[in-house]
mmCIF file of C-alpha atoms in Angstrom:
data_model
loop_
_atom_site.group_PDB
_atom_site.id
_atom_site.type_symbol
_atom_site.label_atom_id
_atom_site.label_comp_id
_atom_site.label_asym_id
_atom_site.label_seq_id
_atom_site.Cartn_x
_atom_site.Cartn_y
_atom_site.Cartn_z
ATOM 1 C CA ALA A 4 -27.070 -20.901 70.110
ATOM 2 C CA GLN A 5 -25.851 -22.548 66.951
ATOM 3 C CA THR A 6 -24.864 -26.197 66.787
ATOM 4 C CA VAL A 7 -23.234 -28.262 64.071
ATOM 5 C CA THR A 8 -23.576 -32.032 63.960
ATOM 6 C CA GLN A 9 -21.550 -34.491 61.943
ATOM 7 C CA SER A 10 -23.004 -37.954 62.358
ATOM 8 C CA GLN A 11 -20.163 -39.907 60.738
ATOM 9 C CA PRO A 12 -17.103 -40.030 63.002
ATOM 10 C CA GLU A 13 -15.084 -42.041 60.497
ATOM 11 C CA MET A 14 -15.337 -43.190 56.893
ATOM 12 C CA SER A 15 -13.208 -45.139 54.459
ATOM 13 C CA VAL A 16 -13.487 -45.253 50.680
ATOM 14 C CA GLN A 17 -11.384 -46.559 47.838
ATOM 15 C CA GLU A 18 -9.366 -44.171 45.759
ATOM 16 C CA ALA A 19 -11.305 -42.742 42.782
ATOM 17 C CA GLU A 20 -14.667 -43.361 44.455
ATOM 18 C CA THR A 21 -17.130 -40.656 45.383
ATOM 19 C CA VAL A 22 -17.843 -40.028 49.043
ATOM 20 C CA THR A 23 -20.396 -37.853 50.802
ATOM 21 C CA LEU A 24 -19.889 -36.427 54.274
ATOM 22 C CA SER A 25 -23.003 -35.391 56.179
ATOM 23 C CA CYS A 26 -23.591 -32.301 58.267
ATOM 24 C CA THR A 27 -26.637 -30.800 59.899
ATOM 25 C CA TYR A 28 -26.828 -27.574 61.818
ATOM 26 C CA ASP A 29 -29.233 -25.654 63.940
ATOM 27 C CA THR A 30 -29.652 -21.898 63.948
ATOM 28 C CA SER A 31 -32.303 -19.240 64.134
ATOM 29 C CA GLU A 32 -30.207 -16.942 61.946
ATOM 30 C CA ASN A 33 -31.228 -16.285 58.369
ATOM 31 C CA ASN A 34 -27.910 -15.029 57.059
ATOM 32 C CA TYR A 35 -24.836 -17.113 57.660
ATOM 33 C CA TYR A 36 -21.940 -18.946 56.082
ATOM 34 C CA LEU A 37 -21.299 -22.658 56.056
ATOM 35 C CA PHE A 38 -17.890 -24.181 55.510
ATOM 36 C CA TRP A 39 -16.077 -27.417 55.115
ATOM 37 C CA TYR A 40 -12.555 -27.386 56.484
ATOM 38 C CA LYS A 41 -9.949 -30.067 55.950
ATOM 39 C CA GLN A 42 -7.300 -30.925 58.518
ATOM 40 C CA PRO A 43 -4.701 -33.358 57.118
ATOM 41 C CA PRO A 44 -2.475 -35.332 59.469
ATOM 42 C CA SER A 45 0.021 -32.415 59.403
ATOM 43 C CA ARG A 46 -2.658 -30.424 61.279
ATOM 44 C CA GLN A 47 -2.826 -27.306 59.089
ATOM 45 C CA MET A 48 -6.531 -26.534 58.746
ATOM 46 C CA ILE A 49 -7.537 -25.350 55.290
ATOM 47 C CA LEU A 50 -10.815 -24.176 53.853
ATOM 48 C CA VAL A 51 -12.254 -26.580 51.290
ATOM 49 C CA ILE A 52 -15.467 -24.891 50.321
ATOM 50 C CA ARG A 53 -17.915 -22.286 51.572
ATOM 51 C CA GLN A 54 -21.586 -21.579 51.042
ATOM 52 C CA GLU A 55 -23.461 -18.354 51.689
ATOM 53 C CA ALA A 56 -26.900 -19.141 53.068
ATOM 54 C CA TYR A 57 -28.610 -16.589 50.835
ATOM 55 C CA LYS A 58 -27.370 -18.367 47.717
ATOM 56 C CA GLN A 59 -29.526 -21.209 46.495
ATOM 57 C CA GLN A 60 -26.901 -22.515 44.115
ATOM 58 C CA ASN A 61 -24.690 -25.177 45.604
ATOM 59 C CA ALA A 62 -21.017 -24.266 45.818
ATOM 60 C CA THR A 63 -18.477 -26.247 43.817
ATOM 61 C CA GLU A 64 -14.687 -26.251 43.940
ATOM 62 C CA ASN A 65 -13.181 -28.684 41.468
ATOM 63 C CA ARG A 66 -13.818 -32.185 42.875
ATOM 64 C CA PHE A 67 -15.612 -30.816 45.934
ATOM 65 C CA SER A 68 -19.264 -29.851 45.934
ATOM 66 C CA VAL A 69 -21.932 -29.325 48.526
ATOM 67 C CA ASN A 70 -25.595 -30.127 48.796
ATOM 68 C CA PHE A 71 -27.075 -27.237 50.737
ATOM 69 C CA GLN A 72 -30.634 -27.711 51.933
ATOM 70 C CA LYS A 73 -31.480 -24.577 53.911
ATOM 71 C CA ALA A 74 -34.943 -25.627 55.049
ATOM 72 C CA ALA A 75 -33.633 -28.965 56.269
ATOM 73 C CA LYS A 76 -30.509 -27.298 57.706
ATOM 74 C CA SER A 77 -28.350 -29.804 55.950
ATOM 75 C CA PHE A 78 -24.967 -29.206 54.350
ATOM 76 C CA SER A 79 -23.238 -32.278 52.944
ATOM 77 C CA LEU A 80 -19.890 -32.421 51.165
ATOM 78 C CA LYS A 81 -19.332 -34.598 48.135
ATOM 79 C CA ILE A 82 -15.818 -35.501 47.071
ATOM 80 C CA SER A 83 -15.630 -36.915 43.575
ATOM 81 C CA ASP A 84 -12.770 -39.020 42.226
ATOM 82 C CA SER A 85 -11.255 -39.203 45.697
ATOM 83 C CA GLN A 86 -7.481 -39.096 45.987
ATOM 84 C CA LEU A 87 -5.048 -40.338 48.619
ATOM 85 C CA GLY A 88 -4.328 -36.726 49.513
ATOM 86 C CA ASP A 89 -7.944 -36.289 50.541
ATOM 87 C CA THR A 90 -7.245 -38.371 53.639
ATOM 88 C CA ALA A 91 -7.911 -35.978 56.502
ATOM 89 C CA MET A 92 -10.284 -34.862 59.196
ATOM 90 C CA TYR A 93 -13.139 -32.876 57.725
ATOM 91 C CA PHE A 94 -14.994 -30.307 59.761
ATOM 92 C CA CYS A 95 -18.320 -28.782 58.931
ATOM 93 C CA ALA A 96 -18.582 -25.256 60.310
ATOM 94 C CA PHE A 97 -20.994 -22.348 60.721
ATOM 95 C CA MET A 98 -20.480 -18.618 61.018
ATOM 96 C CA LYS A 99 -23.023 -15.859 61.392
ATOM 97 C CA HIS A 100 -23.103 -13.179 58.722
ATOM 98 C CA ASP A 101 -23.127 -10.238 61.106
ATOM 99 C CA GLY A 102 -19.381 -9.679 61.335
ATOM 100 C CA ASP A 103 -18.988 -12.133 64.177
ATOM 101 C CA ASP A 104 -15.848 -14.119 63.333
ATOM 102 C CA LYS A 105 -16.684 -16.932 65.715
ATOM 103 C CA ILE A 106 -16.821 -20.241 63.860
ATOM 104 C CA ILE A 107 -18.832 -23.109 65.295
ATOM 105 C CA PHE A 108 -17.345 -26.443 64.278
ATOM 106 C CA GLY A 109 -18.790 -29.914 64.150
ATOM 107 C CA LYS A 110 -16.876 -32.755 65.796
ATOM 108 C CA GLY A 111 -15.422 -33.824 62.479
ATOM 109 C CA THR A 112 -15.381 -36.846 60.188
ATOM 110 C CA ARG A 113 -12.137 -38.743 59.772
ATOM 111 C CA LEU A 114 -11.903 -39.751 56.131
ATOM 112 C CA HIS A 115 -9.536 -42.456 54.926
ATOM 113 C CA ILE A 116 -8.900 -42.849 51.202
ATOM 114 C CA LEU A 117 -7.643 -46.367 50.581
ATOM 115 C CA PRO A 118 -5.280 -47.247 47.719
ATOM 116 C CA LYS B 1 2.811 -14.107 51.535
ATOM 117 C CA ALA B 2 3.818 -16.011 54.612
ATOM 118 C CA GLY B 3 1.043 -17.921 56.299
ATOM 119 C CA VAL B 4 -0.113 -17.751 59.881
ATOM 120 C CA THR B 5 2.682 -18.723 62.214
ATOM 121 C CA GLN B 6 2.413 -19.971 65.741
ATOM 122 C CA THR B 7 5.122 -20.365 68.321
ATOM 123 C CA PRO B 8 6.105 -22.544 69.948
ATOM 124 C CA ARG B 9 4.858 -25.570 68.043
ATOM 125 C CA TYR B 10 5.147 -27.885 71.036
ATOM 126 C CA LEU B 11 5.125 -27.176 74.727
ATOM 127 C CA ILE B 12 5.175 -29.267 77.872
ATOM 128 C CA LYS B 13 4.148 -27.653 81.125
ATOM 129 C CA THR B 14 3.365 -28.763 84.645
ATOM 130 C CA ARG B 15 0.054 -28.340 86.399
ATOM 131 C CA GLY B 16 -0.197 -24.968 88.076
ATOM 132 C CA GLN B 17 2.214 -23.235 85.724
ATOM 133 C CA GLN B 18 1.230 -20.616 83.208
ATOM 134 C CA VAL B 19 1.898 -20.501 79.496
ATOM 135 C CA THR B 20 1.919 -17.918 76.724
ATOM 136 C CA LEU B 21 1.320 -18.842 73.105
ATOM 137 C CA SER B 22 1.991 -16.552 70.175
ATOM 138 C CA CYS B 23 0.312 -16.112 66.821
ATOM 139 C CA SER B 24 1.490 -13.973 63.912
ATOM 140 C CA PRO B 25 -1.239 -13.431 61.340
ATOM 141 C CA ILE B 26 -0.824 -13.114 57.623
ATOM 142 C CA SER B 27 0.540 -9.707 56.728
ATOM 143 C CA GLY B 28 -2.329 -7.234 56.445
ATOM 144 C CA HIS B 29 -4.767 -9.326 58.431
ATOM 145 C CA ARG B 30 -6.208 -7.522 61.426
ATOM 146 C CA SER B 31 -8.440 -10.133 63.022
ATOM 147 C CA VAL B 32 -7.083 -13.063 65.003
ATOM 148 C CA SER B 33 -9.177 -15.831 66.524
ATOM 149 C CA TRP B 34 -8.076 -18.601 68.862
ATOM 150 C CA TYR B 35 -9.479 -22.123 69.095
ATOM 151 C CA GLN B 36 -8.821 -25.044 71.389
ATOM 152 C CA GLN B 37 -8.892 -28.506 69.815
ATOM 153 C CA THR B 38 -9.223 -31.641 71.940
ATOM 154 C CA PRO B 39 -10.306 -35.176 71.015
ATOM 155 C CA GLY B 40 -13.261 -34.997 73.365
ATOM 156 C CA GLN B 41 -14.605 -31.490 72.806
ATOM 157 C CA GLY B 42 -13.451 -30.922 69.256
ATOM 158 C CA LEU B 43 -12.745 -27.358 68.166
ATOM 159 C CA GLN B 44 -13.946 -24.686 70.529
ATOM 160 C CA PHE B 45 -13.742 -20.947 70.069
ATOM 161 C CA LEU B 46 -11.698 -19.145 72.691
ATOM 162 C CA PHE B 47 -11.692 -15.477 71.647
ATOM 163 C CA GLU B 48 -11.251 -13.102 68.773
ATOM 164 C CA TYR B 49 -9.289 -9.888 68.532
ATOM 165 C CA PHE B 50 -9.621 -7.116 66.031
ATOM 166 C CA SER B 51 -7.524 -3.949 66.095
ATOM 167 C CA GLU B 52 -6.228 -4.758 69.575
ATOM 168 C CA THR B 53 -9.739 -5.180 71.008
ATOM 169 C CA GLN B 54 -11.326 -8.408 72.132
ATOM 170 C CA ARG B 55 -14.489 -8.570 70.111
ATOM 171 C CA ASN B 56 -15.801 -11.979 71.030
ATOM 172 C CA LYS B 57 -15.187 -14.547 73.714
ATOM 173 C CA GLY B 58 -16.092 -18.199 74.061
ATOM 174 C CA ASN B 59 -17.116 -20.095 77.157
ATOM 175 C CA PHE B 60 -13.788 -20.584 78.824
ATOM 176 C CA PRO B 61 -12.750 -19.732 82.376
ATOM 177 C CA GLY B 62 -10.926 -16.533 83.169
ATOM 178 C CA ARG B 63 -7.641 -18.437 83.291
ATOM 179 C CA PHE B 64 -7.658 -18.100 79.520
ATOM 180 C CA SER B 65 -6.826 -14.631 78.329
ATOM 181 C CA GLY B 66 -5.415 -12.994 75.273
ATOM 182 C CA ARG B 67 -4.280 -9.785 73.741
ATOM 183 C CA GLN B 68 -3.399 -8.312 70.393
ATOM 184 C CA PHE B 69 -0.631 -5.906 69.594
ATOM 185 C CA SER B 70 -0.587 -2.981 67.203
ATOM 186 C CA ASN B 71 1.097 -5.138 64.550
ATOM 187 C CA SER B 72 -1.850 -7.593 64.830
ATOM 188 C CA ARG B 73 0.260 -10.298 66.466
ATOM 189 C CA SER B 74 -1.669 -11.985 69.214
ATOM 190 C CA GLU B 75 -0.837 -13.889 72.347
ATOM 191 C CA MET B 76 -2.950 -16.088 74.518
ATOM 192 C CA ASN B 77 -2.146 -16.888 78.096
ATOM 193 C CA VAL B 78 -3.346 -19.719 80.272
ATOM 194 C CA SER B 79 -2.685 -19.396 83.977
ATOM 195 C CA THR B 80 -2.778 -22.112 86.612
ATOM 196 C CA LEU B 81 -2.653 -24.894 84.065
ATOM 197 C CA GLU B 82 -4.819 -27.962 84.517
ATOM 198 C CA LEU B 83 -4.437 -31.390 82.941
ATOM 199 C CA GLY B 84 -7.548 -30.691 80.889
ATOM 200 C CA ASP B 85 -5.848 -27.769 79.191
ATOM 201 C CA SER B 86 -3.770 -30.209 77.170
ATOM 202 C CA ALA B 87 -4.817 -29.514 73.615
ATOM 203 C CA LEU B 88 -3.880 -28.209 70.221
ATOM 204 C CA TYR B 89 -4.336 -24.445 70.194
ATOM 205 C CA LEU B 90 -5.041 -23.000 66.786
ATOM 206 C CA CYS B 91 -5.140 -19.422 65.733
ATOM 207 C CA ALA B 92 -6.721 -18.078 62.590
ATOM 208 C CA SER B 93 -6.498 -14.713 60.906
ATOM 209 C CA THR B 94 -8.725 -12.790 58.555
ATOM 210 C CA PHE B 95 -8.329 -9.523 56.747
ATOM 211 C CA ASP B 96 -11.247 -7.753 58.342
ATOM 212 C CA GLN B 97 -14.250 -8.205 60.553
ATOM 213 C CA GLY B 98 -16.767 -10.518 59.013
ATOM 214 C CA ALA B 99 -14.411 -11.674 56.278
ATOM 215 C CA TYR B 100 -15.513 -15.235 55.972
ATOM 216 C CA GLU B 101 -12.258 -16.871 55.036
ATOM 217 C CA GLN B 102 -10.105 -17.591 58.031
ATOM 218 C CA TYR B 103 -6.570 -18.817 57.566
ATOM 219 C CA PHE B 104 -5.333 -21.183 60.221
ATOM 220 C CA GLY B 105 -1.885 -21.626 61.656
ATOM 221 C CA PRO B 106 -0.288 -25.020 62.322
ATOM 222 C CA GLY B 107 -1.160 -24.865 66.003
ATOM 223 C CA THR B 108 0.681 -25.188 69.286
ATOM 224 C CA ARG B 109 0.480 -28.580 70.938
ATOM 225 C CA LEU B 110 0.334 -28.008 74.703
ATOM 226 C CA THR B 111 0.795 -30.928 77.047
ATOM 227 C CA VAL B 112 0.166 -30.420 80.742
ATOM 228 C CA THR B 113 1.636 -33.035 83.082
#
């Protein structure tokens, strides 16, 4: 069974700073997807960034980038130039590549961006 | 395109009652997944439907059931409600099986008293 662990329940950073959210996972699968989802206080979950396990290059989406270490089963999210709108719950998530749409989520990291 | 919609947004029920929640996926999406979100357990997968067939099921008791209609709309039902069923229930839709990007609805907040 797959597990996803987020070791930081809550974090606070000043606006414009860079913050890194940690995530580790456990799986025996070789092909899978990893995601970071954002859930703002309004509760609508949105996808921030995804990484295909077969790709060595780290995914980047504007201010969001990941550090994917497949051997270490680590998948951290870096937010650069953080903004007040980045305040949210962030979930690291895993999905197998075999057509199984079941997403395994971590417990989440509550991120506060302070003015 | 309209996003994933869920109705009702808020619901209060009494222990022992049953409840039905509805999810309308994005137009053209054929796969709908349901998740339960609680402070203690986090987000847990309930089940997934594709083309009216349940393709995957999480570790929940049989009181939790679902179905999908020919227009891809999905419902989930919880019978004999327990206090522990209080949660935010999220549904997510994708275009096809294995499509990695799931689009989430706003959720239905269920409170069981």
